PDB file of N, CA and C in Angstrom:
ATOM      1  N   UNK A   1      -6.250  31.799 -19.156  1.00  0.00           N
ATOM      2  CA  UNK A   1      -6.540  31.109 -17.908  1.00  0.00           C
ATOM      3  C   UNK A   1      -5.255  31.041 -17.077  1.00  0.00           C
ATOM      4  N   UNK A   2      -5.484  31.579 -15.721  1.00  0.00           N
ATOM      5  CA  UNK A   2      -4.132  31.211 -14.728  1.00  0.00           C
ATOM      6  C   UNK A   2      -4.082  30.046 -14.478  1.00  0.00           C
ATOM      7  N   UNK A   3      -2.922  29.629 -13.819  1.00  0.00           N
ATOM      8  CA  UNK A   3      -2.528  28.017 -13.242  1.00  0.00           C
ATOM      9  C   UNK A   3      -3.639  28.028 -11.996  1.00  0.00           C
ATOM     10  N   UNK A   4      -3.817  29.124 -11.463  1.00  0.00           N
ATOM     11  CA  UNK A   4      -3.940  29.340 -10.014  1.00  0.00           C
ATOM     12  C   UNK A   4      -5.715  28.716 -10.324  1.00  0.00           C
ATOM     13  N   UNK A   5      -6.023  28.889 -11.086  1.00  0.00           N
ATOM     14  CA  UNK A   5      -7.455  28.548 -11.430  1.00  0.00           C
ATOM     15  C   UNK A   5      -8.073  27.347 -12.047  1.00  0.00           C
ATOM     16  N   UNK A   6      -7.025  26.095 -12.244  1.00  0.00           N
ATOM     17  CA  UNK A   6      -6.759  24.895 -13.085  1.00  0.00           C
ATOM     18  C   UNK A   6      -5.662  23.892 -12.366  1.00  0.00           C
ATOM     19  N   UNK A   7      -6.189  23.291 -11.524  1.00  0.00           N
ATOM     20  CA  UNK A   7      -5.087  22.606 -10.674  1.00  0.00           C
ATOM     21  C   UNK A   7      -4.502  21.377 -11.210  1.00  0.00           C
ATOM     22  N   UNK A   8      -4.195  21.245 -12.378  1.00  0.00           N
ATOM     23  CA  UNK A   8      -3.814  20.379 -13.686  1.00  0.00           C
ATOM     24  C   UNK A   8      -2.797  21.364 -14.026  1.00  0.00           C
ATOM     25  N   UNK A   9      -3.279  22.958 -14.710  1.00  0.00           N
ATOM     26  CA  UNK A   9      -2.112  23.861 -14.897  1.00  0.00           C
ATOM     27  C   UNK A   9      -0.756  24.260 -14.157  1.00  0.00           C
ATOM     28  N   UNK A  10      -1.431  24.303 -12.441  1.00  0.00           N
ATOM     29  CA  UNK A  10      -0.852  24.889 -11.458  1.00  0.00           C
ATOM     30  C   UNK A  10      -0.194  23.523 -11.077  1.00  0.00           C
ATOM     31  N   UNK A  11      -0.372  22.030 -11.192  1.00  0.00           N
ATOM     32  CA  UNK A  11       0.600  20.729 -10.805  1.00  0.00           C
ATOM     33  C   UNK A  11       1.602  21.221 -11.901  1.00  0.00           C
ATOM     34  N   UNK A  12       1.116  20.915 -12.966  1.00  0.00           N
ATOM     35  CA  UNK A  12       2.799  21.285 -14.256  1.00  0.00           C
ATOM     36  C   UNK A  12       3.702  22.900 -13.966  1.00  0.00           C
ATOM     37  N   UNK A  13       2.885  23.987 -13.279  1.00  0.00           N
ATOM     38  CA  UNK A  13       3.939  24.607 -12.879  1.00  0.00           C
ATOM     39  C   UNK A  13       4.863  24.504 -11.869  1.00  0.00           C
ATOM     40  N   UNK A  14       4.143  24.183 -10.496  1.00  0.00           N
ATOM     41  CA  UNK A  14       5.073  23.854  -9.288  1.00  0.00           C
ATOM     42  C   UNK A  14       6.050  22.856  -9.758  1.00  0.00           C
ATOM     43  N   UNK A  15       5.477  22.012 -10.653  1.00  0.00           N
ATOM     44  CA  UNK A  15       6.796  20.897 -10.747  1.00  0.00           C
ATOM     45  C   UNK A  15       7.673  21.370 -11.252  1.00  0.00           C
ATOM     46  N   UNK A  16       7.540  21.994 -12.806  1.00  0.00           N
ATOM     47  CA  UNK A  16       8.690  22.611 -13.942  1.00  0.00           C
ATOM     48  C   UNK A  16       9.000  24.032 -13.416  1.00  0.00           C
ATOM     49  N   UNK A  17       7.980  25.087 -13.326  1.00  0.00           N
ATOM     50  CA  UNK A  17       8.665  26.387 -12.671  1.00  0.00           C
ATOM     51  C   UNK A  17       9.169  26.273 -11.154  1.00  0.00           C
ATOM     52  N   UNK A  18       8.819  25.637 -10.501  1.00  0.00           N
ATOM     53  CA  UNK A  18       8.907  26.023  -8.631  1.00  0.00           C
ATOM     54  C   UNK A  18      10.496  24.720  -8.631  1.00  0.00           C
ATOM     55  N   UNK A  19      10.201  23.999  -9.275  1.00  0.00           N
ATOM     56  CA  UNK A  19      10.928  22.607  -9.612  1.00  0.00           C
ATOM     57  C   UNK A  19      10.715  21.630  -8.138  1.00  0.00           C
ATOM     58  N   UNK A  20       9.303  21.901  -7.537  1.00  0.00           N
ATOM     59  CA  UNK A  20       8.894  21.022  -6.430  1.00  0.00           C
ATOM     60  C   UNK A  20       8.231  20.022  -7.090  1.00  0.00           C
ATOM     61  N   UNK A  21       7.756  19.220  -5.882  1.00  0.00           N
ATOM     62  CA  UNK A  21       6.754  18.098  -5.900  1.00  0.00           C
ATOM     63  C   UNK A  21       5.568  18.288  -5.525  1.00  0.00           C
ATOM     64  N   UNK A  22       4.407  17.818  -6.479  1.00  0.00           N
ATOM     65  CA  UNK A  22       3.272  18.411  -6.410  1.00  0.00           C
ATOM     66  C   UNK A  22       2.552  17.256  -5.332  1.00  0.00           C
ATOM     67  N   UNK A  23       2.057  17.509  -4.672  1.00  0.00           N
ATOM     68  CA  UNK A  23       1.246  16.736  -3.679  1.00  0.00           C
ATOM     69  C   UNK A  23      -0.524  17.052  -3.705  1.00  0.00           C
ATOM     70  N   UNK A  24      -0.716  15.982  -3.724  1.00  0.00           N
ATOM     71  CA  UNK A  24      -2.257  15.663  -3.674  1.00  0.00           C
ATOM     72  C   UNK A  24      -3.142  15.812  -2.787  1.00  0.00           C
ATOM     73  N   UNK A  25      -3.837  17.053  -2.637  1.00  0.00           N
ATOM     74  CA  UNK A  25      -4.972  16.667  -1.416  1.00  0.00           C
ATOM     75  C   UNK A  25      -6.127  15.909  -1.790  1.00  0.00           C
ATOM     76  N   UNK A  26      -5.958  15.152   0.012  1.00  0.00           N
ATOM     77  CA  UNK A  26      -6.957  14.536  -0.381  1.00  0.00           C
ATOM     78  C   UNK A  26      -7.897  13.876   1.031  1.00  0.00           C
ATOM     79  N   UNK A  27      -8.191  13.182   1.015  1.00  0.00           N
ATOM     80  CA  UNK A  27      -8.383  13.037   2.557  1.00  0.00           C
ATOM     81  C   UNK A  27      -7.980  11.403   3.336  1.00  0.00           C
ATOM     82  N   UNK A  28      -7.083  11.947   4.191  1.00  0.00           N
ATOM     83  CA  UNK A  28      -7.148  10.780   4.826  1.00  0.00           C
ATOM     84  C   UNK A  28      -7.100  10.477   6.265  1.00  0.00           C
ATOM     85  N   UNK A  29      -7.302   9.309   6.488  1.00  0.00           N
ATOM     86  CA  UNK A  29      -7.920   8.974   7.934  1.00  0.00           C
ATOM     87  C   UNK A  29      -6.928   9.520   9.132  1.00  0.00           C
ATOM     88  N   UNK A  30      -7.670   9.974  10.031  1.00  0.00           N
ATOM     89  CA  UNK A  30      -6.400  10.434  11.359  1.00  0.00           C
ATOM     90  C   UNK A  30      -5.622   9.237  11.479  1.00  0.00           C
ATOM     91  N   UNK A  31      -4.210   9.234  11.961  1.00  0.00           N
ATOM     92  CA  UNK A  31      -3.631   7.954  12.096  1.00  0.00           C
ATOM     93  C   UNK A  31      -3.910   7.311  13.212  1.00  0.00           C
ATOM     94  N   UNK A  32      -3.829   8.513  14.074  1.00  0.00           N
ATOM     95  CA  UNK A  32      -3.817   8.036  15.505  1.00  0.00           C
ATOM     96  C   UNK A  32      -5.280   7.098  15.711  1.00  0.00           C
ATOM     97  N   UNK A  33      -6.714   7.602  15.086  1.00  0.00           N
ATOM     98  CA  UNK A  33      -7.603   6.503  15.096  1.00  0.00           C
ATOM     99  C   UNK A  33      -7.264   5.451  14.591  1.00  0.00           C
ATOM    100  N   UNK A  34      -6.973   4.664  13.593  1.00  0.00           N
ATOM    101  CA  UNK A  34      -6.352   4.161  13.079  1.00  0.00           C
ATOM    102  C   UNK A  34      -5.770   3.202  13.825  1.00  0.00           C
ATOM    103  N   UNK A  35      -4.533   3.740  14.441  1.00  0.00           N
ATOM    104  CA  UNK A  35      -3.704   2.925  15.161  1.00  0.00           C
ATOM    105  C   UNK A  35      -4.153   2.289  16.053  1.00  0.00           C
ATOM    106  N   UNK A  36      -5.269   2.892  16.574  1.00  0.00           N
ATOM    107  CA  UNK A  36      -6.440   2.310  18.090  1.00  0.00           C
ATOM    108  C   UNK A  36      -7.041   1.241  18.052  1.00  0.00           C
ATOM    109  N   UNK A  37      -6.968   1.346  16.623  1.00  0.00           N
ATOM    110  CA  UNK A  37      -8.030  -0.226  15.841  1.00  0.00           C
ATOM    111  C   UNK A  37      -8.065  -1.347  15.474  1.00  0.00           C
ATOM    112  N   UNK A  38      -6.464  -1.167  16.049  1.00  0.00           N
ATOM    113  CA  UNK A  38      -5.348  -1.979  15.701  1.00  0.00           C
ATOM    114  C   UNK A  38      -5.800  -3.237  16.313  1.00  0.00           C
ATOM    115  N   UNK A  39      -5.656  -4.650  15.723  1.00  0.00           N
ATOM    116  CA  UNK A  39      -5.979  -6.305  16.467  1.00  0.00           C
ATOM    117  C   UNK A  39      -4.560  -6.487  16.516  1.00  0.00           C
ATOM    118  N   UNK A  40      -4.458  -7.074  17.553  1.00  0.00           N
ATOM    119  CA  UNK A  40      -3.500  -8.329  17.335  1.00  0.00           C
ATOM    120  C   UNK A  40      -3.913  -9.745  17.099  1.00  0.00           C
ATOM    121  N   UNK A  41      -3.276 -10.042  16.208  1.00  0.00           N
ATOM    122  CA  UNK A  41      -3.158 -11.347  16.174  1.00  0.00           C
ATOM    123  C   UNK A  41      -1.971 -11.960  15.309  1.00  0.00           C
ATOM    124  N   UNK A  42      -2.003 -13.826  15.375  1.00  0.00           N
ATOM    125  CA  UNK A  42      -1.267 -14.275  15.376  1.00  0.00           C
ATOM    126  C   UNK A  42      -0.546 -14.512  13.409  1.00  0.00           C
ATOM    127  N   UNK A  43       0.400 -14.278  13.440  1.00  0.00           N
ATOM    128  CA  UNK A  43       0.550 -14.209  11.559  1.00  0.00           C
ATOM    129  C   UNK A  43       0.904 -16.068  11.459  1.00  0.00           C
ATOM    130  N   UNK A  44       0.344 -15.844   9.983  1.00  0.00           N
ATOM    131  CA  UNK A  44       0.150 -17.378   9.557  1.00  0.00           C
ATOM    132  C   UNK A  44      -1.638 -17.932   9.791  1.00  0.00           C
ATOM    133  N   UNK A  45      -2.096 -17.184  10.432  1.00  0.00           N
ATOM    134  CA  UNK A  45      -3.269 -17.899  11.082  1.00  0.00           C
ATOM    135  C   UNK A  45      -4.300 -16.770  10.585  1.00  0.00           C
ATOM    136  N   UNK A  46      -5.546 -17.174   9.661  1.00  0.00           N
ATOM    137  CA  UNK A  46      -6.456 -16.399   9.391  1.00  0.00           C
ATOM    138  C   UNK A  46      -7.492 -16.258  10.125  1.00  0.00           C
ATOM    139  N   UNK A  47      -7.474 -14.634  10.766  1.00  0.00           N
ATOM    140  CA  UNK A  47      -8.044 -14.318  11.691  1.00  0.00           C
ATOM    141  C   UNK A  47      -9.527 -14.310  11.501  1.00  0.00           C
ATOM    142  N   UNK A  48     -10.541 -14.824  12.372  1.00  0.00           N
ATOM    143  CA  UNK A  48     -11.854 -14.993  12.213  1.00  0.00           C
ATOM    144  C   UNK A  48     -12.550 -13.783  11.321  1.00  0.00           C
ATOM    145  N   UNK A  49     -13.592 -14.022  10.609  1.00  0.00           N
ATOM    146  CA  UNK A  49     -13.887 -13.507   9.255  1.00  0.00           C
ATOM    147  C   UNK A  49     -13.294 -13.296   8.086  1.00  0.00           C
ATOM    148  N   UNK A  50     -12.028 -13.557   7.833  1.00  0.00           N
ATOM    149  CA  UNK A  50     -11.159 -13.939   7.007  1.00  0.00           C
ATOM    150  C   UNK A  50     -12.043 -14.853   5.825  1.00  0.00           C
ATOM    151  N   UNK A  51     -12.770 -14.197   4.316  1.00  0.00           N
ATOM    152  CA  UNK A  51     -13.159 -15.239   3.296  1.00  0.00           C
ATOM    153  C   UNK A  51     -12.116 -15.259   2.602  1.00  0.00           C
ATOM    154  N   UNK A  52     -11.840 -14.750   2.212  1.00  0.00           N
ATOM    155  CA  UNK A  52     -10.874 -15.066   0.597  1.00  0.00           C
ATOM    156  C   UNK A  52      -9.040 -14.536   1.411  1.00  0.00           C
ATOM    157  N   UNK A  53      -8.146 -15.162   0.490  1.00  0.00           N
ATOM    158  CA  UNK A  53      -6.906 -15.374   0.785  1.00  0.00           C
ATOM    159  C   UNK A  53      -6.331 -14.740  -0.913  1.00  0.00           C
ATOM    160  N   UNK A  54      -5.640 -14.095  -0.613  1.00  0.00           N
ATOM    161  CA  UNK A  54      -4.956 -13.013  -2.027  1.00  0.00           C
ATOM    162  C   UNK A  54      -3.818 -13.118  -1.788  1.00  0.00           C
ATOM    163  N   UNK A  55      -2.242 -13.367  -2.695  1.00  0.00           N
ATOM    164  CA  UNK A  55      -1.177 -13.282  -2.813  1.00  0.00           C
ATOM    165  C   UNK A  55      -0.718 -12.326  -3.966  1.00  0.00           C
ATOM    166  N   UNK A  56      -0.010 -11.545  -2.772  1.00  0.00           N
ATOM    167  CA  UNK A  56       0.534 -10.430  -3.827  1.00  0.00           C
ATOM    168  C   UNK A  56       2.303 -10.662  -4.638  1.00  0.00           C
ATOM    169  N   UNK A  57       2.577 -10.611  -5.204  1.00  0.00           N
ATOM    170  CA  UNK A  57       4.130 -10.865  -5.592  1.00  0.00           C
ATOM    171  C   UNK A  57       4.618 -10.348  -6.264  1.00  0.00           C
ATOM    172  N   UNK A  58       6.026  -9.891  -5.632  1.00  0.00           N
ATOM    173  CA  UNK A  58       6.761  -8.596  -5.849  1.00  0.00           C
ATOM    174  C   UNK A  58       7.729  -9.051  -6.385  1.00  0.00           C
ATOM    175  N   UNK A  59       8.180  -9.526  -8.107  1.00  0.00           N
ATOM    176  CA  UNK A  59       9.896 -10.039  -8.210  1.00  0.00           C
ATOM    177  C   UNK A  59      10.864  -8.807  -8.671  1.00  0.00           C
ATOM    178  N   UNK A  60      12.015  -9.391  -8.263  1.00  0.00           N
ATOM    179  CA  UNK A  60      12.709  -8.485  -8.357  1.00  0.00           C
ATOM    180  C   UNK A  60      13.933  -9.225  -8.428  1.00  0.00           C
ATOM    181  N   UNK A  61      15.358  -8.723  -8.633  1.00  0.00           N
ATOM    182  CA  UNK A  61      16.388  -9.433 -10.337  1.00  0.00           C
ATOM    183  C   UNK A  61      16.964 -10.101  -8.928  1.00  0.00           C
ATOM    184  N   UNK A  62      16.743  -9.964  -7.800  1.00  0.00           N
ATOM    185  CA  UNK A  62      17.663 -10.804  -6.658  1.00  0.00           C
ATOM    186  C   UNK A  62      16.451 -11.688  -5.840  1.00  0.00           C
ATOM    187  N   UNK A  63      15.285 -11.575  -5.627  1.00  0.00           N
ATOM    188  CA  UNK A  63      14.295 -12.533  -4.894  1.00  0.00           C
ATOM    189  C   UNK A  63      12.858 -12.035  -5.197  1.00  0.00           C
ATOM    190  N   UNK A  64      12.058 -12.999  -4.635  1.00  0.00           N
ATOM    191  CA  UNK A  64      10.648 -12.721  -5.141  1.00  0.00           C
ATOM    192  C   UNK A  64       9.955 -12.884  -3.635  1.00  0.00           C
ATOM    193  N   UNK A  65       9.311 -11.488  -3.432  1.00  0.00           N
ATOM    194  CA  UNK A  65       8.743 -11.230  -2.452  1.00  0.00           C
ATOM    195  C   UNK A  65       7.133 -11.250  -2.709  1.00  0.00           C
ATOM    196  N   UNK A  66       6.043 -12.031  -0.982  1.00  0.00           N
ATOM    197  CA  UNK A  66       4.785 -12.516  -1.407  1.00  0.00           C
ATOM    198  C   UNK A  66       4.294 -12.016   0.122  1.00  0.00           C
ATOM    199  N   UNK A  67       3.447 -11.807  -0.394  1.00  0.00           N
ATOM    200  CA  UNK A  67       2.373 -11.187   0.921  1.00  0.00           C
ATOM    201  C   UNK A  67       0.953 -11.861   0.935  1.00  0.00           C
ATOM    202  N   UNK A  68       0.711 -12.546   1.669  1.00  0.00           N
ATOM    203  CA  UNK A  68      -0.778 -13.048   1.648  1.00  0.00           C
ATOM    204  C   UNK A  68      -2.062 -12.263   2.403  1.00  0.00           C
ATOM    205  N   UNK A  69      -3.025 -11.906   1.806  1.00  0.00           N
ATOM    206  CA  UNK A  69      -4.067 -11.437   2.319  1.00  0.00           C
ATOM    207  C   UNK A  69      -5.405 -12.087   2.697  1.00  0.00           C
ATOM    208  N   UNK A  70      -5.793 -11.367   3.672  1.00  0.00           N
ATOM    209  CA  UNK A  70      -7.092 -12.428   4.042  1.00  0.00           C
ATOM    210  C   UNK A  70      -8.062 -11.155   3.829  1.00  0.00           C
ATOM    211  N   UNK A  71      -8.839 -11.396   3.187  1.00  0.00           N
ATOM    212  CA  UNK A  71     -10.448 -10.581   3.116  1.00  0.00           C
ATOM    213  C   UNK A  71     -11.900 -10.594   3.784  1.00  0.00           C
ATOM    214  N   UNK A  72     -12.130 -10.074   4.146  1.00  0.00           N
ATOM    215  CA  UNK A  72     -13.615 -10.472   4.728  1.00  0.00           C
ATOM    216  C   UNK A  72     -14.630  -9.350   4.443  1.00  0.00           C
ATOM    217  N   UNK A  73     -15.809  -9.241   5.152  1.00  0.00           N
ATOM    218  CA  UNK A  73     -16.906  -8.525   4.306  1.00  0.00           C
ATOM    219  C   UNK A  73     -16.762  -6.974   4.959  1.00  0.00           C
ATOM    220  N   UNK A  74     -17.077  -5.768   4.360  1.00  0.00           N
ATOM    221  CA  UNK A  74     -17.058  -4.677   3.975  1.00  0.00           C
ATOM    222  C   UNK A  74     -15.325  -4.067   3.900  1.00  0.00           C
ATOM    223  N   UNK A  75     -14.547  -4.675   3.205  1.00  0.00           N
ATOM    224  CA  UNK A  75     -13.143  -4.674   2.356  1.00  0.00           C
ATOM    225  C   UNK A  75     -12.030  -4.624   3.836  1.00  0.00           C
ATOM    226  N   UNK A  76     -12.402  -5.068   4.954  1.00  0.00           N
ATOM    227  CA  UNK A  76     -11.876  -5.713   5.790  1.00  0.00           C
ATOM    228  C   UNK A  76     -10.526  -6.443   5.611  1.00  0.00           C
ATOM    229  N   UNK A  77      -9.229  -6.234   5.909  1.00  0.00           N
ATOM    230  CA  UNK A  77      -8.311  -7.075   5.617  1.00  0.00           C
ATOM    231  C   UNK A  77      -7.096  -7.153   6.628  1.00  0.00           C
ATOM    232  N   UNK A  78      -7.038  -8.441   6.403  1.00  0.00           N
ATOM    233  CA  UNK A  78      -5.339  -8.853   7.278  1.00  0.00           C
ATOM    234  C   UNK A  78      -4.206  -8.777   5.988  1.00  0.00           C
ATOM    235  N   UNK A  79      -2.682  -8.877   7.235  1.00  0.00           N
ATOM    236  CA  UNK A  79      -2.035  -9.250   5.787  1.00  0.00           C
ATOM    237  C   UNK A  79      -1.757 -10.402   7.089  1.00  0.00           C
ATOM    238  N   UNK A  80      -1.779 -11.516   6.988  1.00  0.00           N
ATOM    239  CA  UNK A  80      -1.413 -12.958   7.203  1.00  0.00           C
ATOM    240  C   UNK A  80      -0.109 -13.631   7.119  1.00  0.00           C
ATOM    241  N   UNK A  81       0.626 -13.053   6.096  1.00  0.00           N
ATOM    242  CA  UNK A  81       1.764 -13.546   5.991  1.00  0.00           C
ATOM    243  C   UNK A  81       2.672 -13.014   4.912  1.00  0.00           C
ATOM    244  N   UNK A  82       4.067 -12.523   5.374  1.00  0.00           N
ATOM    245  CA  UNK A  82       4.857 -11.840   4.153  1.00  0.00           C
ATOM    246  C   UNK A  82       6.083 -12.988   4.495  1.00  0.00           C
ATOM    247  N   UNK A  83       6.934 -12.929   2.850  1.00  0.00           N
ATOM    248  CA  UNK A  83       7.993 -14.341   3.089  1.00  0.00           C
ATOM    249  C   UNK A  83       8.970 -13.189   1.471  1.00  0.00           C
ATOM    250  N   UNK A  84      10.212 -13.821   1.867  1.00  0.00           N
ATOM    251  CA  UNK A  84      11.373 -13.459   0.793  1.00  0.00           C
ATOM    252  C   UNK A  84      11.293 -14.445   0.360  1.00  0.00           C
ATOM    253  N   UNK A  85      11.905 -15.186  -1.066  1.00  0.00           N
ATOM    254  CA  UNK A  85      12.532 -16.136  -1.289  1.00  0.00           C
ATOM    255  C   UNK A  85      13.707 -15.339  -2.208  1.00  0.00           C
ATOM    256  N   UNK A  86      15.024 -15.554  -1.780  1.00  0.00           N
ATOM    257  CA  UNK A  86      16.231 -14.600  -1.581  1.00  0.00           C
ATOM    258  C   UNK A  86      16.602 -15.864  -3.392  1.00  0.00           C
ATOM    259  N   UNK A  87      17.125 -15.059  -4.556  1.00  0.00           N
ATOM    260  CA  UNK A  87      17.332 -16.191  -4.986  1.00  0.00           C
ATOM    261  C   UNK A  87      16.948 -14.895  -6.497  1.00  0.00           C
ATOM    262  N   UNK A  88      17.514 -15.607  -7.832  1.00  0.00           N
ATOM    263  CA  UNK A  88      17.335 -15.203  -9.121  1.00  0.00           C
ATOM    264  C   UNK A  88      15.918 -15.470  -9.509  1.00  0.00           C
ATOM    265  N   UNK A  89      14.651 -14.789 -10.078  1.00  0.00           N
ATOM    266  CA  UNK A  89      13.719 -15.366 -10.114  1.00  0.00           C
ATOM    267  C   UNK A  89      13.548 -16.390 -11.799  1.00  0.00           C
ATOM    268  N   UNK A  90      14.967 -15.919 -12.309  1.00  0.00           N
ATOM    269  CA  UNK A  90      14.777 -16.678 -13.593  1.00  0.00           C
ATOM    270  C   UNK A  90      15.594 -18.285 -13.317  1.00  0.00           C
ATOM    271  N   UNK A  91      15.618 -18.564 -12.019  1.00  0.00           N
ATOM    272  CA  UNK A  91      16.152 -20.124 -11.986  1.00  0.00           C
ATOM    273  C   UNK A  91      14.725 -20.816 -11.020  1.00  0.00           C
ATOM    274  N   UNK A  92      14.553 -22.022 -11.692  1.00  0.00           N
ATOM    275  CA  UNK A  92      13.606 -23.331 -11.173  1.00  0.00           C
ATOM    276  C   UNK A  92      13.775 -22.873  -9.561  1.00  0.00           C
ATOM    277  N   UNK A  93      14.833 -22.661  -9.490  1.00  0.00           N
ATOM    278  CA  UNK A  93      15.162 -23.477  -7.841  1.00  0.00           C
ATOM    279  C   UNK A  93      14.479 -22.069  -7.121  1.00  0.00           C
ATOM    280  N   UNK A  94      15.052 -21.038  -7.428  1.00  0.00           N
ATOM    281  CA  UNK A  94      13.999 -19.639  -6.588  1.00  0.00           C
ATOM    282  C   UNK A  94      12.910 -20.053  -6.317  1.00  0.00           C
ATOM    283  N   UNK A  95      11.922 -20.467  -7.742  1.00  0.00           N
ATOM    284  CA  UNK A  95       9.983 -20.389  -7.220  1.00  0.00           C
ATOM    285  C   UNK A  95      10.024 -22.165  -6.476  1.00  0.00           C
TER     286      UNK A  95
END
C-alpha cells in the first residue's frame, strides 16, 4: 500500500520524510462571514439569551487565567468576561 492512498500513512511521511507539518483538511467557515456577525456588546454583562455561564481556567506556574462563558440555545456563545490573577497559583492569596 502507498502513503499516497492512506492519509494516516502519507501524515507519518510528510512529517518524518518531508520533515513538514501535516495539516488537516477540513472545513471551515469563511471568516469574512463570520466577522459580519459580529454583536457588540457590553463585557461583564450577559447578553440577552445568555442560559448557562461556564468558567474556563487556565493555571499556569506565574497566574491563573479565567474566561467566562455565556450559552444560549443552538450552542450560541459569548465570552463575557476574561481576568488574570498575576500571582503563584500554589499560594492562598493568588485564588
Amino acid at each position: 500500500m502507498h502513503a499516497k492512498d492512506n492519509e494516516q500513512l502519507l501524515k507519518v511521511w510528510v512529517n518524518t520524510t518531508l520533515g513538514e507539518t501535516w495539516v488537516d483538511k477540513g472545513e471551515a467557515p469563511d471568516w469574512q462571514r463570520l466577522f459580519e456577525r459580529k454583536e457588540n456588546y457590553p463585557i461583564g454583562i450577559v447578553p440577552f439569551g445568555g442560559l448557562v455561564l461556564t468558567a474556563g481556567v487556565d493555571v499556569q506556574k506565574d497566574r491563573i487565567e479565567v474566561e467566562i462563558v455565556a450559552w444560549g440555545k443552538n450552542r450560541e456563545s459569548w465570552s463575557v468576561d476574561y481576568r488574570i490573577f498575576d500571582g503563584d497559583p500554589a499560594k492562598a492569596s493568588t485564588w
